[in-house]
PDB file of C-alpha atoms in Angstrom:
ATOM      1  CA  LYS A   1      10.826  23.053   1.508  1.00  0.00           C
ATOM      2  CA  ASP A   2      11.399  21.048   4.543  1.00  0.00           C
ATOM      3  CA  PRO A   3       9.831  17.667   4.007  1.00  0.00           C
ATOM      4  CA  THR A   4       9.268  16.933   7.577  1.00  0.00           C
ATOM      5  CA  THR A   5       6.706  19.627   8.084  1.00  0.00           C
ATOM      6  CA  SER A   6       3.110  19.506   6.890  1.00  0.00           C
ATOM      7  CA  ALA A   7       2.069  21.548   3.774  1.00  0.00           C
ATOM      8  CA  GLY A   8       1.046  24.608   6.031  1.00  0.00           C
ATOM      9  CA  GLY A   9       4.766  24.610   7.394  1.00  0.00           C
ATOM     10  CA  GLY A  10       3.400  23.454  10.893  1.00  0.00           C
ATOM     11  CA  ASP A  11       3.610  20.219  12.684  1.00  0.00           C
ATOM     12  CA  PRO A  12       6.190  17.527  11.540  1.00  0.00           C
ATOM     13  CA  VAL A  13       5.021  14.789   9.667  1.00  0.00           C
ATOM     14  CA  GLY A  14       7.543  12.478  11.489  1.00  0.00           C
ATOM     15  CA  PRO A  15      11.152  11.147  11.259  1.00  0.00           C
ATOM     16  CA  PRO A  16      12.193   9.644   8.001  1.00  0.00           C
ATOM     17  CA  PRO A  17      11.280   6.188   7.264  1.00  0.00           C
ATOM     18  CA  PRO A  18      13.862   3.634   8.515  1.00  0.00           C
ATOM     19  CA  ALA A  19      16.208   2.056   5.736  1.00  0.00           C
ATOM     20  CA  SER A  20      15.406  -1.517   5.257  1.00  0.00           C
ATOM     21  CA  ALA A  21      18.487  -3.697   5.822  1.00  0.00           C
ATOM     22  CA  ASP A  22      18.350  -4.815   2.129  1.00  0.00           C
ATOM     23  CA  GLY A  23      17.508  -1.490   0.786  1.00  0.00           C
ATOM     24  CA  GLY A  24      14.031  -2.579  -0.503  1.00  0.00           C
ATOM     25  CA  ALA A  25      11.432  -0.570  -2.106  1.00  0.00           C
ATOM     26  CA  VAL A  26       8.322   0.937  -0.134  1.00  0.00           C
ATOM     27  CA  LEU A  27       5.101  -0.121  -1.700  1.00  0.00           C
ATOM     28  CA  VAL A  28       2.356   2.580  -1.377  1.00  0.00           C
ATOM     29  CA  LEU A  29      -1.039   1.181  -1.830  1.00  0.00           C
ATOM     30  CA  GLY A  30      -3.394   4.097  -3.133  1.00  0.00           C
ATOM     31  CA  GLY A  31      -0.294   5.991  -4.006  1.00  0.00           C
ATOM     32  CA  SER A  32      -1.983   8.672  -6.472  1.00  0.00           C
ATOM     33  CA  GLY A  33      -4.615   9.770  -3.767  1.00  0.00           C
ATOM     34  CA  LEU A  34      -4.482  12.746  -1.423  1.00  0.00           C
ATOM     35  CA  VAL A  35      -2.514  10.944   1.315  1.00  0.00           C
ATOM     36  CA  GLY A  36      -0.587   8.269  -0.843  1.00  0.00           C
ATOM     37  CA  SER A  37       0.680  10.704  -3.451  1.00  0.00           C
ATOM     38  CA  ARG A  38       2.268  12.691  -0.413  1.00  0.00           C
ATOM     39  CA  VAL A  39       3.612   9.611   1.051  1.00  0.00           C
ATOM     40  CA  VAL A  40       5.253   8.943  -2.517  1.00  0.00           C
ATOM     41  CA  GLU A  41       6.600  12.539  -2.523  1.00  0.00           C
ATOM     42  CA  ILE A  42       8.260  12.260   0.783  1.00  0.00           C
ATOM     43  CA  LEU A  43       9.760   8.901   0.124  1.00  0.00           C
ATOM     44  CA  GLY A  44      11.366  10.344  -3.186  1.00  0.00           C
ATOM     45  CA  GLU A  45      12.515  13.663  -1.382  1.00  0.00           C
ATOM     46  CA  ARG A  46      14.559  11.073   0.876  1.00  0.00           C
ATOM     47  CA  ASP A  47      15.694   8.883  -1.875  1.00  0.00           C
ATOM     48  CA  VAL A  48      13.660   6.005  -0.627  1.00  0.00           C
ATOM     49  CA  PRO A  49      12.506   4.032  -3.693  1.00  0.00           C
ATOM     50  CA  SER A  50       8.873   3.298  -3.962  1.00  0.00           C
ATOM     51  CA  VAL A  51       6.304   1.422  -5.901  1.00  0.00           C
ATOM     52  CA  SER A  52       2.998   3.050  -6.100  1.00  0.00           C
ATOM     53  CA  THR A  53      -0.365   1.111  -6.994  1.00  0.00           C
ATOM     54  CA  THR A  54      -3.869   2.557  -7.802  1.00  0.00           C
ATOM     55  CA  THR A  55      -6.934   0.627  -9.067  1.00  0.00           C
ATOM     56  CA  ASP A  56      -6.501   1.718 -12.710  1.00  0.00           C
ATOM     57  CA  GLY A  57      -2.953   2.332 -13.043  1.00  0.00           C
ATOM     58  CA  ARG A  58      -3.053   5.963 -13.527  1.00  0.00           C
ATOM     59  CA  ASP A  59      -0.224   8.473 -12.943  1.00  0.00           C
ATOM     60  CA  GLY A  60       2.384   5.831 -13.822  1.00  0.00           C
ATOM     61  CA  SER A  61       1.482   3.339 -10.906  1.00  0.00           C
ATOM     62  CA  VAL A  62       0.828  -0.054 -11.341  1.00  0.00           C
ATOM     63  CA  ALA A  63      -2.669  -1.281 -11.657  1.00  0.00           C
ATOM     64  CA  LEU A  64      -3.856  -3.155  -8.827  1.00  0.00           C
ATOM     65  CA  ASP A  65      -7.545  -3.813  -7.699  1.00  0.00           C
ATOM     66  CA  LEU A  66      -7.304  -4.638  -4.136  1.00  0.00           C
ATOM     67  CA  THR A  67     -11.185  -5.867  -4.055  1.00  0.00           C
ATOM     68  CA  ASP A  68     -10.385  -8.454  -6.740  1.00  0.00           C
ATOM     69  CA  PRO A  69     -10.342 -12.182  -5.647  1.00  0.00           C
ATOM     70  CA  ASP A  70      -6.762 -12.502  -7.025  1.00  0.00           C
ATOM     71  CA  ALA A  71      -5.336  -9.540  -5.271  1.00  0.00           C
ATOM     72  CA  PRO A  72      -3.310 -11.399  -2.613  1.00  0.00           C
ATOM     73  CA  ALA A  73      -1.582 -13.344  -5.274  1.00  0.00           C
ATOM     74  CA  ALA A  74      -0.962 -10.170  -7.551  1.00  0.00           C
ATOM     75  CA  LEU A  75       0.184  -8.330  -4.266  1.00  0.00           C
ATOM     76  CA  ARG A  76       2.807 -11.026  -3.342  1.00  0.00           C
ATOM     77  CA  ASP A  77       3.920 -11.213  -6.996  1.00  0.00           C
ATOM     78  CA  LEU A  78       4.334  -7.457  -7.060  1.00  0.00           C
ATOM     79  CA  CYS A  79       6.534  -7.330  -3.651  1.00  0.00           C
ATOM     80  CA  GLU A  80       8.541 -10.167  -4.882  1.00  0.00           C
ATOM     81  CA  SER A  81       9.323  -8.591  -8.398  1.00  0.00           C
ATOM     82  CA  ARG A  82       9.851  -5.017  -7.094  1.00  0.00           C
ATOM     83  CA  GLY A  83      12.061  -6.049  -4.039  1.00  0.00           C
ATOM     84  CA  VAL A  84       9.446  -4.551  -1.623  1.00  0.00           C
ATOM     85  CA  SER A  85      10.248  -4.469   2.113  1.00  0.00           C
ATOM     86  CA  ALA A  86       7.674  -2.269   3.584  1.00  0.00           C
ATOM     87  CA  VAL A  87       3.917  -1.421   2.630  1.00  0.00           C
ATOM     88  CA  VAL A  88       1.884   1.798   3.381  1.00  0.00           C
ATOM     89  CA  SER A  89      -1.579   1.436   2.727  1.00  0.00           C
ATOM     90  CA  ALA A  90      -3.303   4.709   1.805  1.00  0.00           C
ATOM     91  CA  ALA A  91      -5.947   3.137  -0.405  1.00  0.00           C
ATOM     92  CA  GLY A  92      -9.551   3.997   0.453  1.00  0.00           C
ATOM     93  CA  CYS A  93     -12.684   5.884  -0.369  1.00  0.00           C
ATOM     94  CA  VAL A  94     -15.716   7.554   1.328  1.00  0.00           C
ATOM     95  CA  LEU A  95     -19.374   7.694   0.254  1.00  0.00           C
ATOM     96  CA  THR A  96     -19.169   5.612  -2.438  1.00  0.00           C
ATOM     97  CA  GLY A  97     -21.554   2.883  -1.723  1.00  0.00           C
ATOM     98  CA  ARG A  98     -18.294   0.370  -1.551  1.00  0.00           C
ATOM     99  CA  ASP A  99     -16.651   2.016   1.254  1.00  0.00           C
ATOM    100  CA  TYR A 100     -16.412  -1.292   3.486  1.00  0.00           C
ATOM    101  CA  GLU A 101     -15.433  -3.230   0.751  1.00  0.00           C
ATOM    102  CA  VAL A 102     -12.784  -0.992  -0.631  1.00  0.00           C
ATOM    103  CA  ASN A 103     -11.528   0.352   2.804  1.00  0.00           C
ATOM    104  CA  SER A 104     -11.322  -3.183   4.253  1.00  0.00           C
ATOM    105  CA  ALA A 105      -9.414  -4.632   0.844  1.00  0.00           C
ATOM    106  CA  PRO A 106      -5.906  -3.721   1.725  1.00  0.00           C
ATOM    107  CA  GLY A 107      -5.759  -5.653   4.774  1.00  0.00           C
ATOM    108  CA  ARG A 108      -7.581  -8.498   3.425  1.00  0.00           C
ATOM    109  CA  ALA A 109      -4.949  -8.817   0.507  1.00  0.00           C
ATOM    110  CA  LEU A 110      -1.852  -8.378   2.554  1.00  0.00           C
ATOM    111  CA  ARG A 111      -3.298 -10.973   5.054  1.00  0.00           C
ATOM    112  CA  GLY A 112      -3.951 -13.299   1.887  1.00  0.00           C
ATOM    113  CA  ALA A 113      -0.611 -12.514   0.593  1.00  0.00           C
ATOM    114  CA  PHE A 114       1.782 -12.670   3.588  1.00  0.00           C
ATOM    115  CA  GLY A 115      -0.295 -14.101   6.324  1.00  0.00           C
ATOM    116  CA  SER A 116      -0.437 -17.596   7.704  1.00  0.00           C
ATOM    117  CA  GLU A 117      -1.642 -20.582   5.623  1.00  0.00           C
ATOM    118  CA  GLU A 118      -4.771 -20.439   7.641  1.00  0.00           C
ATOM    119  CA  ASP A 119      -5.054 -16.656   6.525  1.00  0.00           C
ATOM    120  CA  ARG A 120      -4.696 -17.653   2.854  1.00  0.00           C
ATOM    121  CA  GLY A 121      -7.596 -20.058   3.037  1.00  0.00           C
ATOM    122  CA  GLY A 122      -5.274 -23.301   3.838  1.00  0.00           C
ATOM    123  CA  GLY A 123      -4.980 -25.026   7.339  1.00  0.00           C
ATOM    124  CA  ASP A 124      -7.984 -26.236   9.625  1.00  0.00           C
ATOM    125  CA  GLY A 125      -9.845 -22.720   9.901  1.00  0.00           C
ATOM    126  CA  PRO A 126     -12.366 -21.283   7.664  1.00  0.00           C
ATOM    127  CA  PRO A 127     -10.952 -19.002   4.779  1.00  0.00           C
ATOM    128  CA  PRO A 128     -10.858 -15.194   5.315  1.00  0.00           C
TER     129      PRO A 128
END
């Protein structure tokens, strides 16, 4: 099976991910879903270390609820403790009544974890 082709054997899914300078892991948010599980699979086939998260920690992933107010701190701690150097967000949902909250959570959590002091609620600007 060629990991650079789609499940149907057609269009390529792209070149291998670039190796980070420090050989760090790739964090896959939503790593047990349809898209995220495929990303984790491709990374594994290419010997790229990865860390996968889900809201409830199923399938051997790390439990991380991105809608939780403490998510930015937990995300930063996770990245530091696991040597993460890149993040892929495949977290999301549709037709749940919480779509906006859930689908915007990865960006808010990442901005809160790694953005400027203003993004994290400090500085002179309003909190995110």
